């Protein structure tokens, strides 16, 4: 009779007993659904471009449209249902970024506009903003000296 | 030598009441629950107050079923998963019953049964109410991500039960009596994955079950069922292996987290969890099976993962705790 199981021995049991994530299936879903978001973005971009707008304006309007779409689908409670299957496919596109801000905003509404929505809206997106902006500043400085 | 098992004299489970949300009501045990709510908000404006209302209604249901007014209850022992036991304290404050708040994560309901039985057996009270609750949405908000946030749940993750269970214990009579309680130790075998609570709890459940049989001299055959709270599929599997290694074959084991949902149809991954899981399944399902004489003796374990989101962030592993209560049917 084994008396004291070590943490290492237990970790092996847990690993053996815990079903792994179905990686291949997850990757396929992410590729297809994430790809569909991109196709949609490209379609919006092409339509806007056909109105004769420049490259920068087209990119800005397309981003805004996709952010709106992400926020809208979150608001009507569908985005998380898509994400259940899509995983990274719905997390990586800009729609996922909108979802990460809108979902806490909805969730914390009950705690008030200031300390609820205002303070907690960025609990998920906050780190992305901090490190994203920091990285872009560093990149900008390097670019400035190398140019 | 210290003992963890206490003999209980003349303590009866007089009444029980169970309440669940929509998903639980649609599950395999749906027909057994006393109250089913289709509105997750229970008419309230926040998840926290929804769970408080769930707790209040469930405790009120158990009191009504016992034919007791709040004034006749000496103490209420209740707890939930929310910070500062929000659901219990906000939900029960208006009942005016002397209150002891409990936190034992998902083991809270059985912790309450253990403590209540000991208080009654020790002669400190005549009527004690027990309550425990959990709510998928309030737990999701506090422990994980906002409800509408797009995330993929891992195969070992569990679905917090929206449910509550309450019992009234007394010294007079009831459909079942409590014969022994075993208070469990905290066991930490280094699990750091907050999405594998079953694995975090299984070692403590194994320890408490093993201790119970060792100290009482009983064997699994002395019970019709050994019921664990919410180890779910992964945790139950680990539990049985741990006990086999200790030379104990628990052939009559079942787990509330495994049976409350349909694993294949309801998308709950490893199964159900939360204080409300064992509380509602015992109060709703197993209590009725005891009353109907389909089962006579059960060992009920509450299993709790003592996980704090802050503890996980600072890199600590998750301990589990499990308490057991031996319950025997009383012939009417």
Tab-separated table of C-alpha atoms in Angstrom:
chain	number	residue	atom	x	y	z
A	1	UNK	CA	0.000	0.000	0.000
A	2	UNK	CA	1.434	3.315	-1.078
A	3	UNK	CA	1.106	5.835	1.712
A	4	UNK	CA	2.359	9.180	0.638
A	5	UNK	CA	2.004	10.058	-2.971
A	6	UNK	CA	4.534	12.659	-4.096
A	7	UNK	CA	3.406	15.675	-6.105
A	8	UNK	CA	5.340	14.330	-9.071
A	9	UNK	CA	3.650	10.928	-8.920
A	10	UNK	CA	0.281	12.597	-8.584
A	11	UNK	CA	0.959	14.891	-11.542
A	12	UNK	CA	1.517	11.763	-13.647
A	13	UNK	CA	-1.797	10.250	-12.548
A	14	UNK	CA	-3.629	13.508	-13.286
A	15	UNK	CA	-1.991	13.779	-16.690
A	16	UNK	CA	-3.054	10.254	-17.534
A	17	UNK	CA	-6.631	10.768	-16.318
A	18	UNK	CA	-7.252	14.218	-17.794
A	19	UNK	CA	-8.484	14.172	-21.376
A	20	UNK	CA	-6.356	16.490	-23.539
A	21	UNK	CA	-7.828	19.341	-25.555
A	22	UNK	CA	-8.700	18.157	-29.073
A	23	UNK	CA	-5.941	20.257	-30.665
A	24	UNK	CA	-6.464	19.278	-34.300
A	25	UNK	CA	-10.193	19.930	-34.136
A	26	UNK	CA	-9.615	23.224	-32.264
A	27	UNK	CA	-7.077	24.372	-34.842
A	28	UNK	CA	-9.402	23.529	-37.735
A	29	UNK	CA	-12.297	25.447	-36.184
A	30	UNK	CA	-9.999	28.405	-35.419
A	31	UNK	CA	-8.690	28.410	-38.997
A	32	UNK	CA	-12.106	28.246	-40.632
A	33	UNK	CA	-14.006	30.630	-38.347
A	34	UNK	CA	-11.061	33.024	-37.948
A	35	UNK	CA	-10.701	32.888	-41.724
A	36	UNK	CA	-14.360	33.783	-42.184
A	37	UNK	CA	-13.879	36.892	-40.023
A	38	UNK	CA	-10.983	37.844	-42.288
A	39	UNK	CA	-13.019	37.220	-45.451
A	40	UNK	CA	-15.764	39.419	-44.052
A	41	UNK	CA	-13.208	42.131	-43.226
A	42	UNK	CA	-11.814	41.885	-46.751
A	43	UNK	CA	-15.312	42.144	-48.222
A	44	UNK	CA	-16.061	45.276	-46.187
A	45	UNK	CA	-12.697	46.693	-47.209
A	46	UNK	CA	-13.360	46.028	-50.914
A	47	UNK	CA	-16.819	47.602	-50.796
A	48	UNK	CA	-15.471	50.722	-49.076
A	49	UNK	CA	-12.598	50.924	-51.527
A	50	UNK	CA	-15.054	50.792	-54.409
A	51	UNK	CA	-16.475	54.114	-53.183
A	52	UNK	CA	-13.095	55.580	-54.069
A	53	UNK	CA	-11.616	55.990	-50.579
A	54	UNK	CA	-7.855	55.907	-50.013
A	55	UNK	CA	-5.886	53.077	-48.437
A	56	UNK	CA	-5.708	54.598	-44.955
A	57	UNK	CA	-9.365	55.613	-44.788
A	58	UNK	CA	-10.430	52.181	-46.026
A	59	UNK	CA	-8.344	50.453	-43.333
A	60	UNK	CA	-9.732	52.711	-40.598
A	61	UNK	CA	-13.356	52.255	-41.637
A	62	UNK	CA	-12.911	48.481	-42.024
A	63	UNK	CA	-11.413	48.241	-38.505
A	64	UNK	CA	-14.249	50.329	-37.082
A	65	UNK	CA	-16.824	48.132	-38.832
A	66	UNK	CA	-15.239	44.934	-37.493
A	67	UNK	CA	-15.014	46.386	-33.964
A	68	UNK	CA	-18.683	47.306	-34.212
A	69	UNK	CA	-19.514	43.788	-35.369
A	70	UNK	CA	-17.584	42.222	-32.441
A	71	UNK	CA	-19.249	44.539	-29.944
A	72	UNK	CA	-22.679	43.962	-31.491
A	73	UNK	CA	-22.373	40.172	-31.457
A	74	UNK	CA	-21.190	40.364	-27.839
A	75	UNK	CA	-24.092	42.605	-26.921
A	76	UNK	CA	-26.687	40.238	-28.330
A	77	UNK	CA	-24.973	37.291	-26.645
A	78	UNK	CA	-23.704	35.411	-29.697
A	79	UNK	CA	-19.962	36.063	-29.701
A	80	UNK	CA	-19.218	33.701	-26.802
A	81	UNK	CA	-21.195	30.961	-28.554
A	82	UNK	CA	-19.028	31.371	-31.660
A	83	UNK	CA	-15.868	31.523	-29.516
A	84	UNK	CA	-16.705	28.218	-27.820
A	85	UNK	CA	-15.757	26.572	-31.110
A	86	UNK	CA	-13.566	29.167	-32.761
A	87	UNK	CA	-11.093	29.669	-29.877
A	88	UNK	CA	-8.139	31.617	-31.234
A	89	UNK	CA	-10.083	32.167	-34.447
A	90	UNK	CA	-12.382	34.587	-32.651
A	91	UNK	CA	-9.829	35.819	-30.112
A	92	UNK	CA	-7.110	37.063	-32.447
A	93	UNK	CA	-9.115	39.204	-34.927
A	94	UNK	CA	-10.035	42.738	-33.862
A	95	UNK	CA	-13.592	41.489	-33.161
A	96	UNK	CA	-12.124	39.502	-30.235
A	97	UNK	CA	-10.576	42.653	-28.854
A	98	UNK	CA	-13.977	44.332	-28.955
A	99	UNK	CA	-15.485	41.291	-27.189
A	100	UNK	CA	-12.859	41.501	-24.437
A	101	UNK	CA	-13.872	45.083	-23.648
A	102	UNK	CA	-17.621	44.899	-24.176
A	103	UNK	CA	-18.152	41.676	-22.176
A	104	UNK	CA	-16.791	43.060	-18.858
A	105	UNK	CA	-18.612	46.329	-19.531
A	106	UNK	CA	-21.888	44.374	-19.667
A	107	UNK	CA	-20.964	42.153	-16.726
A	108	UNK	CA	-20.000	44.962	-14.355
A	109	UNK	CA	-22.863	47.301	-15.215
A	110	UNK	CA	-24.584	46.147	-12.023
A	111	UNK	CA	-21.697	47.598	-9.999
A	112	UNK	CA	-22.256	51.135	-11.290
A	113	UNK	CA	-20.984	53.286	-14.152
A	114	UNK	CA	-17.773	54.491	-12.445
A	115	UNK	CA	-16.341	51.642	-10.360
A	116	UNK	CA	-18.201	48.982	-12.299
A	117	UNK	CA	-18.166	49.675	-16.039
A	118	UNK	CA	-15.486	52.379	-15.949
A	119	UNK	CA	-12.963	50.604	-13.755
A	120	UNK	CA	-13.489	47.029	-14.840
A	121	UNK	CA	-14.014	47.428	-18.582
A	122	UNK	CA	-10.307	46.859	-19.227
A	123	UNK	CA	-9.685	43.910	-16.903
A	124	UNK	CA	-9.049	41.641	-19.904
A	125	UNK	CA	-7.968	44.123	-22.588
A	126	UNK	CA	-5.852	46.195	-20.167
A	127	UNK	CA	-2.700	44.055	-20.418
A	128	UNK	CA	-3.025	43.980	-24.225
A	129	UNK	CA	-3.167	47.778	-24.292
A	130	UNK	CA	-0.278	48.238	-21.842
A	131	UNK	CA	2.083	45.865	-23.577
A	132	UNK	CA	0.829	46.636	-27.090
A	133	UNK	CA	1.362	50.370	-26.671
A	134	UNK	CA	4.711	49.828	-24.883
A	135	UNK	CA	5.920	47.579	-27.692
A	136	UNK	CA	4.864	50.089	-30.352
A	137	UNK	CA	6.748	52.891	-28.558
A	138	UNK	CA	9.923	50.786	-28.386
A	139	UNK	CA	9.507	49.815	-32.038
A	140	UNK	CA	8.998	53.483	-32.939
A	141	UNK	CA	12.176	54.549	-31.146
A	142	UNK	CA	14.228	51.823	-32.827
A	143	UNK	CA	12.712	52.696	-36.208
A	144	UNK	CA	13.525	56.389	-35.661
A	145	UNK	CA	17.233	55.660	-35.136
A	146	UNK	CA	17.554	53.065	-37.878
A	147	UNK	CA	15.756	55.088	-40.515
B	1	UNK	CA	-4.113	9.379	18.593
B	2	UNK	CA	-6.305	12.013	17.005
B	3	UNK	CA	-9.502	10.855	15.410
B	4	UNK	CA	-11.326	12.622	12.627
B	5	UNK	CA	-14.570	10.687	12.897
B	6	UNK	CA	-17.231	11.562	15.466
B	7	UNK	CA	-20.182	9.448	16.488
B	8	UNK	CA	-23.454	11.367	16.323
B	9	UNK	CA	-26.389	10.565	18.599
B	10	UNK	CA	-30.044	11.334	17.868
B	11	UNK	CA	-29.686	13.758	15.020
B	12	UNK	CA	-32.288	13.582	12.288
B	13	UNK	CA	-32.665	15.188	8.906
B	14	UNK	CA	-36.179	16.487	9.244
B	15	UNK	CA	-36.625	18.164	5.881
B	16	UNK	CA	-34.735	19.120	2.779
B	17	UNK	CA	-35.404	21.467	-0.106
B	18	UNK	CA	-33.645	21.910	-3.422
B	19	UNK	CA	-33.700	24.646	-6.047
B	20	UNK	CA	-31.996	24.756	-9.421
B	21	UNK	CA	-31.692	26.851	-12.558
B	22	UNK	CA	-32.832	26.056	-16.069
B	23	UNK	CA	-29.876	23.997	-17.273
B	24	UNK	CA	-29.970	21.776	-14.159
B	25	UNK	CA	-33.733	21.365	-14.522
B	26	UNK	CA	-33.163	20.183	-18.106
B	27	UNK	CA	-30.582	17.650	-16.909
B	28	UNK	CA	-31.136	13.980	-16.047
B	29	UNK	CA	-32.247	14.780	-12.464
B	30	UNK	CA	-34.591	17.607	-13.448
B	31	UNK	CA	-37.767	15.957	-12.176
B	32	UNK	CA	-36.374	15.529	-8.654
B	33	UNK	CA	-35.741	19.162	-7.773
B	34	UNK	CA	-38.319	20.995	-5.684
B	35	UNK	CA	-38.012	24.446	-7.255
B	36	UNK	CA	-36.850	25.190	-10.795
B	37	UNK	CA	-36.126	28.686	-12.027
B	38	UNK	CA	-36.193	29.444	-15.725
B	39	UNK	CA	-34.990	33.017	-15.102
B	40	UNK	CA	-31.297	33.005	-14.153
B	41	UNK	CA	-31.766	36.435	-12.573
B	42	UNK	CA	-34.667	35.278	-10.350
B	43	UNK	CA	-36.235	38.674	-10.932
B	44	UNK	CA	-33.247	40.499	-9.405
B	45	UNK	CA	-30.968	43.072	-10.989
B	46	UNK	CA	-27.596	41.386	-10.344
B	47	UNK	CA	-26.186	37.849	-10.292
B	48	UNK	CA	-25.213	38.275	-6.649
B	49	UNK	CA	-28.729	39.156	-5.588
B	50	UNK	CA	-30.101	36.387	-7.811
B	51	UNK	CA	-28.039	33.859	-5.870
B	52	UNK	CA	-29.033	35.463	-2.551
B	53	UNK	CA	-32.675	35.058	-3.538
B	54	UNK	CA	-32.028	31.450	-4.549
B	55	UNK	CA	-30.537	30.785	-1.101
B	56	UNK	CA	-33.353	32.563	0.725
B	57	UNK	CA	-36.084	30.735	-1.185
B	58	UNK	CA	-34.399	27.368	-0.673
B	59	UNK	CA	-33.933	27.803	3.074
B	60	UNK	CA	-37.512	29.076	3.353
B	61	UNK	CA	-38.632	25.971	1.450
B	62	UNK	CA	-36.834	23.658	3.879
B	63	UNK	CA	-38.342	25.497	6.886
B	64	UNK	CA	-41.840	25.278	5.412
B	65	UNK	CA	-41.359	21.613	4.661
B	66	UNK	CA	-40.233	21.029	8.270
B	67	UNK	CA	-43.221	23.007	9.520
B	68	UNK	CA	-40.935	25.409	11.370
B	69	UNK	CA	-40.941	29.175	11.555
B	70	UNK	CA	-37.587	31.012	11.549
B	71	UNK	CA	-38.096	31.717	15.277
B	72	UNK	CA	-37.966	27.997	16.021
B	73	UNK	CA	-34.554	27.538	14.397
B	74	UNK	CA	-31.691	27.925	16.866
B	75	UNK	CA	-29.011	28.497	14.262
B	76	UNK	CA	-28.468	28.533	10.552
B	77	UNK	CA	-25.177	27.362	9.102
B	78	UNK	CA	-24.811	28.531	5.543
B	79	UNK	CA	-22.249	29.384	2.929
B	80	UNK	CA	-21.588	29.883	-0.764
B	81	UNK	CA	-18.752	30.600	-3.175
B	82	UNK	CA	-18.949	34.362	-3.417
B	83	UNK	CA	-16.569	36.751	-1.697
B	84	UNK	CA	-17.606	37.383	1.914
B	85	UNK	CA	-20.331	34.728	1.493
B	86	UNK	CA	-22.506	37.303	-0.248
B	87	UNK	CA	-25.370	34.974	-1.152
B	88	UNK	CA	-25.731	33.603	2.389
B	89	UNK	CA	-25.395	36.806	4.345
B	90	UNK	CA	-27.440	39.011	2.010
B	91	UNK	CA	-29.989	36.313	1.351
B	92	UNK	CA	-30.584	35.199	4.919
B	93	UNK	CA	-30.295	38.447	6.863
B	94	UNK	CA	-34.023	39.049	6.928
B	95	UNK	CA	-34.897	35.663	8.414
B	96	UNK	CA	-33.636	36.713	11.836
B	97	UNK	CA	-32.083	33.308	12.602
B	98	UNK	CA	-28.773	33.238	14.551
B	99	UNK	CA	-26.282	32.823	11.710
B	100	UNK	CA	-22.934	31.125	11.324
B	101	UNK	CA	-21.380	31.783	7.912
B	102	UNK	CA	-19.349	28.957	6.440
B	103	UNK	CA	-16.759	28.739	3.712
B	104	UNK	CA	-15.538	25.359	2.597
B	105	UNK	CA	-15.730	25.976	-1.148
B	106	UNK	CA	-17.925	23.234	-2.647
B	107	UNK	CA	-17.745	21.204	0.583
B	108	UNK	CA	-19.839	23.823	2.410
B	109	UNK	CA	-23.134	21.929	2.459
B	110	UNK	CA	-21.589	18.819	3.998
B	111	UNK	CA	-19.455	20.974	6.303
B	112	UNK	CA	-22.752	22.440	7.491
B	113	UNK	CA	-24.278	18.974	7.965
B	114	UNK	CA	-21.213	17.894	9.972
B	115	UNK	CA	-21.160	20.963	12.206
B	116	UNK	CA	-24.939	21.031	12.622
B	117	UNK	CA	-24.977	17.353	13.606
B	118	UNK	CA	-22.204	17.909	16.142
B	119	UNK	CA	-23.927	20.951	17.638
B	120	UNK	CA	-27.181	19.024	17.997
B	121	UNK	CA	-25.516	15.875	19.253
B	122	UNK	CA	-23.599	17.948	21.770
B	123	UNK	CA	-26.849	19.352	23.089
B	124	UNK	CA	-26.251	22.928	21.983
B	125	UNK	CA	-29.383	23.272	19.885
B	126	UNK	CA	-32.673	21.606	19.020
B	127	UNK	CA	-33.215	22.756	15.455
B	128	UNK	CA	-30.532	23.744	12.994
B	129	UNK	CA	-30.891	24.792	9.374
B	130	UNK	CA	-28.175	24.239	6.785
B	131	UNK	CA	-27.918	26.067	3.483
B	132	UNK	CA	-25.515	26.267	0.563
B	133	UNK	CA	-25.745	27.710	-2.911
B	134	UNK	CA	-23.860	28.454	-6.083
B	135	UNK	CA	-24.801	30.249	-9.272
B	136	UNK	CA	-23.115	29.730	-12.629
B	137	UNK	CA	-23.164	33.408	-13.548
B	138	UNK	CA	-21.994	34.863	-10.231
B	139	UNK	CA	-19.190	32.276	-10.027
B	140	UNK	CA	-18.195	32.833	-13.623
B	141	UNK	CA	-17.970	36.562	-12.935
B	142	UNK	CA	-15.937	36.196	-9.740
B	143	UNK	CA	-13.649	33.299	-10.595
B	144	UNK	CA	-13.320	33.304	-14.369
B	145	UNK	CA	-14.372	35.628	-17.159
B	146	UNK	CA	-17.434	37.760	-17.882
B	147	UNK	CA	-20.343	35.720	-19.173
B	148	UNK	CA	-20.201	37.074	-22.729
B	149	UNK	CA	-16.440	36.763	-23.052
B	150	UNK	CA	-15.414	34.303	-25.752
B	151	UNK	CA	-13.402	31.511	-24.189
B	152	UNK	CA	-12.824	27.857	-24.888
B	153	UNK	CA	-13.407	25.563	-21.922
B	154	UNK	CA	-10.866	22.803	-21.427
B	155	UNK	CA	-12.015	19.157	-21.210
B	156	UNK	CA	-11.202	19.029	-17.473
B	157	UNK	CA	-13.156	22.179	-16.591
B	158	UNK	CA	-16.422	21.949	-14.698
B	159	UNK	CA	-19.699	23.800	-14.951
B	160	UNK	CA	-20.805	25.604	-11.786
B	161	UNK	CA	-24.282	24.465	-10.850
B	162	UNK	CA	-26.949	27.110	-10.405
B	163	UNK	CA	-28.593	25.561	-7.422
B	164	UNK	CA	-29.100	25.511	-3.726
B	165	UNK	CA	-29.941	22.945	-1.109
B	166	UNK	CA	-31.123	23.315	2.430
B	167	UNK	CA	-31.811	20.910	5.283
B	168	UNK	CA	-33.378	21.200	8.703
B	169	UNK	CA	-31.740	18.998	11.327
B	170	UNK	CA	-33.304	18.326	14.687
B	171	UNK	CA	-33.356	15.960	17.633
B	172	UNK	CA	-36.941	14.850	17.227
B	173	UNK	CA	-37.583	12.978	14.033
B	174	UNK	CA	-36.883	12.874	10.363
B	175	UNK	CA	-36.628	10.661	7.301
B	176	UNK	CA	-32.987	9.923	7.995
B	177	UNK	CA	-30.470	10.181	10.782
B	178	UNK	CA	-26.851	11.166	10.883
B	179	UNK	CA	-24.707	8.488	12.501
B	180	UNK	CA	-21.147	9.671	11.986
B	181	UNK	CA	-19.244	12.600	10.611
B	182	UNK	CA	-15.641	12.676	9.428
B	183	UNK	CA	-13.892	16.031	9.233
B	184	UNK	CA	-11.319	16.026	6.453
B	185	UNK	CA	-7.798	17.380	6.241
B	186	UNK	CA	-6.665	19.783	3.559
B	187	UNK	CA	-4.579	17.935	1.017
B	188	UNK	CA	-2.457	19.701	-1.585
B	189	UNK	CA	-0.729	17.608	-4.210
B	190	UNK	CA	0.444	20.509	-6.295
B	191	UNK	CA	-2.400	21.134	-8.763
B	192	UNK	CA	-2.106	24.655	-10.163
B	193	UNK	CA	-4.627	24.364	-13.009
B	194	UNK	CA	-7.755	26.224	-11.941
B	195	UNK	CA	-9.564	24.385	-14.748
B	196	UNK	CA	-8.973	20.998	-13.172
B	197	UNK	CA	-10.760	21.240	-9.838
B	198	UNK	CA	-11.579	17.539	-9.839
B	199	UNK	CA	-7.877	16.711	-9.726
B	200	UNK	CA	-7.332	19.271	-6.951
B	201	UNK	CA	-10.074	17.723	-4.798
B	202	UNK	CA	-9.642	13.998	-5.447
B	203	UNK	CA	-6.696	13.445	-3.028
B	204	UNK	CA	-8.592	15.026	-0.116
B	205	UNK	CA	-11.693	12.962	-0.906
B	206	UNK	CA	-9.566	9.808	-1.011
B	207	UNK	CA	-7.968	10.752	2.315
B	208	UNK	CA	-11.314	11.386	4.035
B	209	UNK	CA	-12.914	8.206	2.659
B	210	UNK	CA	-9.901	6.122	3.641
B	211	UNK	CA	-9.824	7.697	7.117
B	212	UNK	CA	-13.558	7.152	7.585
B	213	UNK	CA	-13.331	3.439	6.846
B	214	UNK	CA	-10.166	3.029	8.906
B	215	UNK	CA	-11.567	4.771	11.976
B	216	UNK	CA	-15.034	3.231	11.897
B	217	UNK	CA	-13.933	-0.249	10.870
B	218	UNK	CA	-16.594	-0.148	8.169
B	219	UNK	CA	-16.170	-1.206	4.560
B	220	UNK	CA	-17.751	0.218	1.403
B	221	UNK	CA	-20.268	-2.659	1.619
B	222	UNK	CA	-21.735	-1.039	4.738
B	223	UNK	CA	-23.137	1.667	2.488
B	224	UNK	CA	-25.454	1.467	-0.476
B	225	UNK	CA	-23.668	4.413	-1.994
B	226	UNK	CA	-20.608	6.512	-1.355
B	227	UNK	CA	-21.533	9.870	-2.865
B	228	UNK	CA	-18.967	12.569	-3.522
B	229	UNK	CA	-19.884	16.191	-4.165
B	230	UNK	CA	-18.354	17.471	-7.344
B	231	UNK	CA	-15.278	15.563	-8.396
B	232	UNK	CA	-17.041	15.124	-11.726
B	233	UNK	CA	-15.765	12.673	-14.356
B	234	UNK	CA	-12.054	13.419	-14.194
B	235	UNK	CA	-11.876	13.754	-10.415
B	236	UNK	CA	-13.968	10.631	-9.776
B	237	UNK	CA	-11.717	8.596	-12.013
B	238	UNK	CA	-8.665	9.821	-10.100
B	239	UNK	CA	-10.359	9.179	-6.736
B	240	UNK	CA	-11.061	5.547	-7.577
B	241	UNK	CA	-7.471	5.000	-8.659
B	242	UNK	CA	-6.084	6.652	-5.504
B	243	UNK	CA	-8.285	4.442	-3.334
B	244	UNK	CA	-7.360	1.324	-5.287
B	245	UNK	CA	-3.711	2.136	-4.576
B	246	UNK	CA	-4.640	2.221	-0.880
B	247	UNK	CA	-6.343	-1.167	-1.216
B	248	UNK	CA	-9.896	0.117	-1.208
B	249	UNK	CA	-12.268	-0.811	-4.017
B	250	UNK	CA	-15.062	1.732	-4.057
B	251	UNK	CA	-17.440	-0.080	-6.375
B	252	UNK	CA	-20.512	1.779	-5.110
B	253	UNK	CA	-19.265	5.282	-5.741
B	254	UNK	CA	-21.229	8.003	-7.457
B	255	UNK	CA	-20.664	11.723	-7.811
B	256	UNK	CA	-23.209	14.544	-7.885
B	257	UNK	CA	-21.135	16.447	-10.476
B	258	UNK	CA	-21.326	13.436	-12.788
B	259	UNK	CA	-25.062	12.861	-12.580
B	260	UNK	CA	-26.549	16.360	-12.492
B	261	UNK	CA	-25.792	17.062	-16.156
B	262	UNK	CA	-25.797	14.988	-19.303
B	263	UNK	CA	-22.114	15.083	-20.181
B	264	UNK	CA	-22.718	14.391	-23.853
B	265	UNK	CA	-25.601	16.743	-24.495
B	266	UNK	CA	-25.148	19.680	-22.125
B	267	UNK	CA	-21.605	20.821	-22.968
B	268	UNK	CA	-20.392	20.794	-19.368
B	269	UNK	CA	-17.010	19.144	-20.080
B	270	UNK	CA	-16.011	17.196	-16.938
B	271	UNK	CA	-19.338	17.791	-15.157
B	272	UNK	CA	-20.964	19.968	-12.519
B	273	UNK	CA	-19.389	21.744	-9.564
B	274	UNK	CA	-20.156	24.328	-6.909
B	275	UNK	CA	-21.680	24.364	-3.430
B	276	UNK	CA	-25.082	24.033	-5.040
B	277	UNK	CA	-24.135	20.788	-6.794
B	278	UNK	CA	-23.983	18.415	-3.813
B	279	UNK	CA	-26.532	20.551	-1.927
B	280	UNK	CA	-29.220	20.352	-4.596
B	281	UNK	CA	-28.484	16.777	-5.700
B	282	UNK	CA	-28.539	15.431	-2.146
B	283	UNK	CA	-31.579	17.479	-1.122
B	284	UNK	CA	-33.398	16.865	-4.381
B	285	UNK	CA	-32.396	13.412	-5.553
B	286	UNK	CA	-30.761	11.264	-2.869
B	287	UNK	CA	-33.042	12.456	-0.055
B	288	UNK	CA	-36.038	11.293	-2.111
B	289	UNK	CA	-34.340	7.949	-2.767
B	290	UNK	CA	-33.833	7.568	1.001
B	291	UNK	CA	-37.452	8.491	1.697
B	292	UNK	CA	-38.677	6.022	-0.908
B	293	UNK	CA	-36.498	3.300	0.636
B	294	UNK	CA	-34.567	2.728	-2.576
B	295	UNK	CA	-31.391	3.318	-0.600
B	296	UNK	CA	-30.887	2.972	3.141
B	297	UNK	CA	-27.349	4.023	4.014
B	298	UNK	CA	-25.115	6.507	2.289
B	299	UNK	CA	-21.804	8.150	2.956
B	300	UNK	CA	-22.068	11.692	1.614
B	301	UNK	CA	-18.930	13.689	0.953
B	302	UNK	CA	-18.660	17.366	0.241
B	303	UNK	CA	-15.538	18.075	-1.764
B	304	UNK	CA	-14.072	21.557	-1.927
B	305	UNK	CA	-11.224	23.016	-3.938
B	306	UNK	CA	-9.792	25.709	-1.682
B	307	UNK	CA	-8.882	27.886	-4.616
B	308	UNK	CA	-8.469	31.605	-4.383
B	309	UNK	CA	-8.004	33.427	-7.702
B	310	UNK	CA	-5.337	35.527	-5.975
B	311	UNK	CA	-3.622	32.405	-4.674
B	312	UNK	CA	-3.455	31.036	-8.208
B	313	UNK	CA	-2.055	34.336	-9.548
B	314	UNK	CA	0.733	34.409	-6.960
B	315	UNK	CA	1.674	30.913	-8.063
B	316	UNK	CA	0.340	28.766	-5.234
B	317	UNK	CA	-1.140	25.332	-5.777
B	318	UNK	CA	-4.723	24.414	-4.892
B	319	UNK	CA	-5.570	22.358	-1.815
B	320	UNK	CA	-8.701	20.271	-1.560
B	321	UNK	CA	-10.808	19.413	1.468
B	322	UNK	CA	-13.536	16.829	1.924
B	323	UNK	CA	-15.892	16.086	4.790
B	324	UNK	CA	-18.058	13.010	5.125
B	325	UNK	CA	-21.377	12.415	6.781
B	326	UNK	CA	-22.909	8.964	7.243
B	327	UNK	CA	-26.670	9.070	6.734
B	328	UNK	CA	-29.127	6.259	7.451
B	329	UNK	CA	-32.744	6.012	6.501
B	330	UNK	CA	-35.238	6.001	9.369
B	331	UNK	CA	-38.403	3.953	8.894
B	332	UNK	CA	-41.436	6.152	9.082
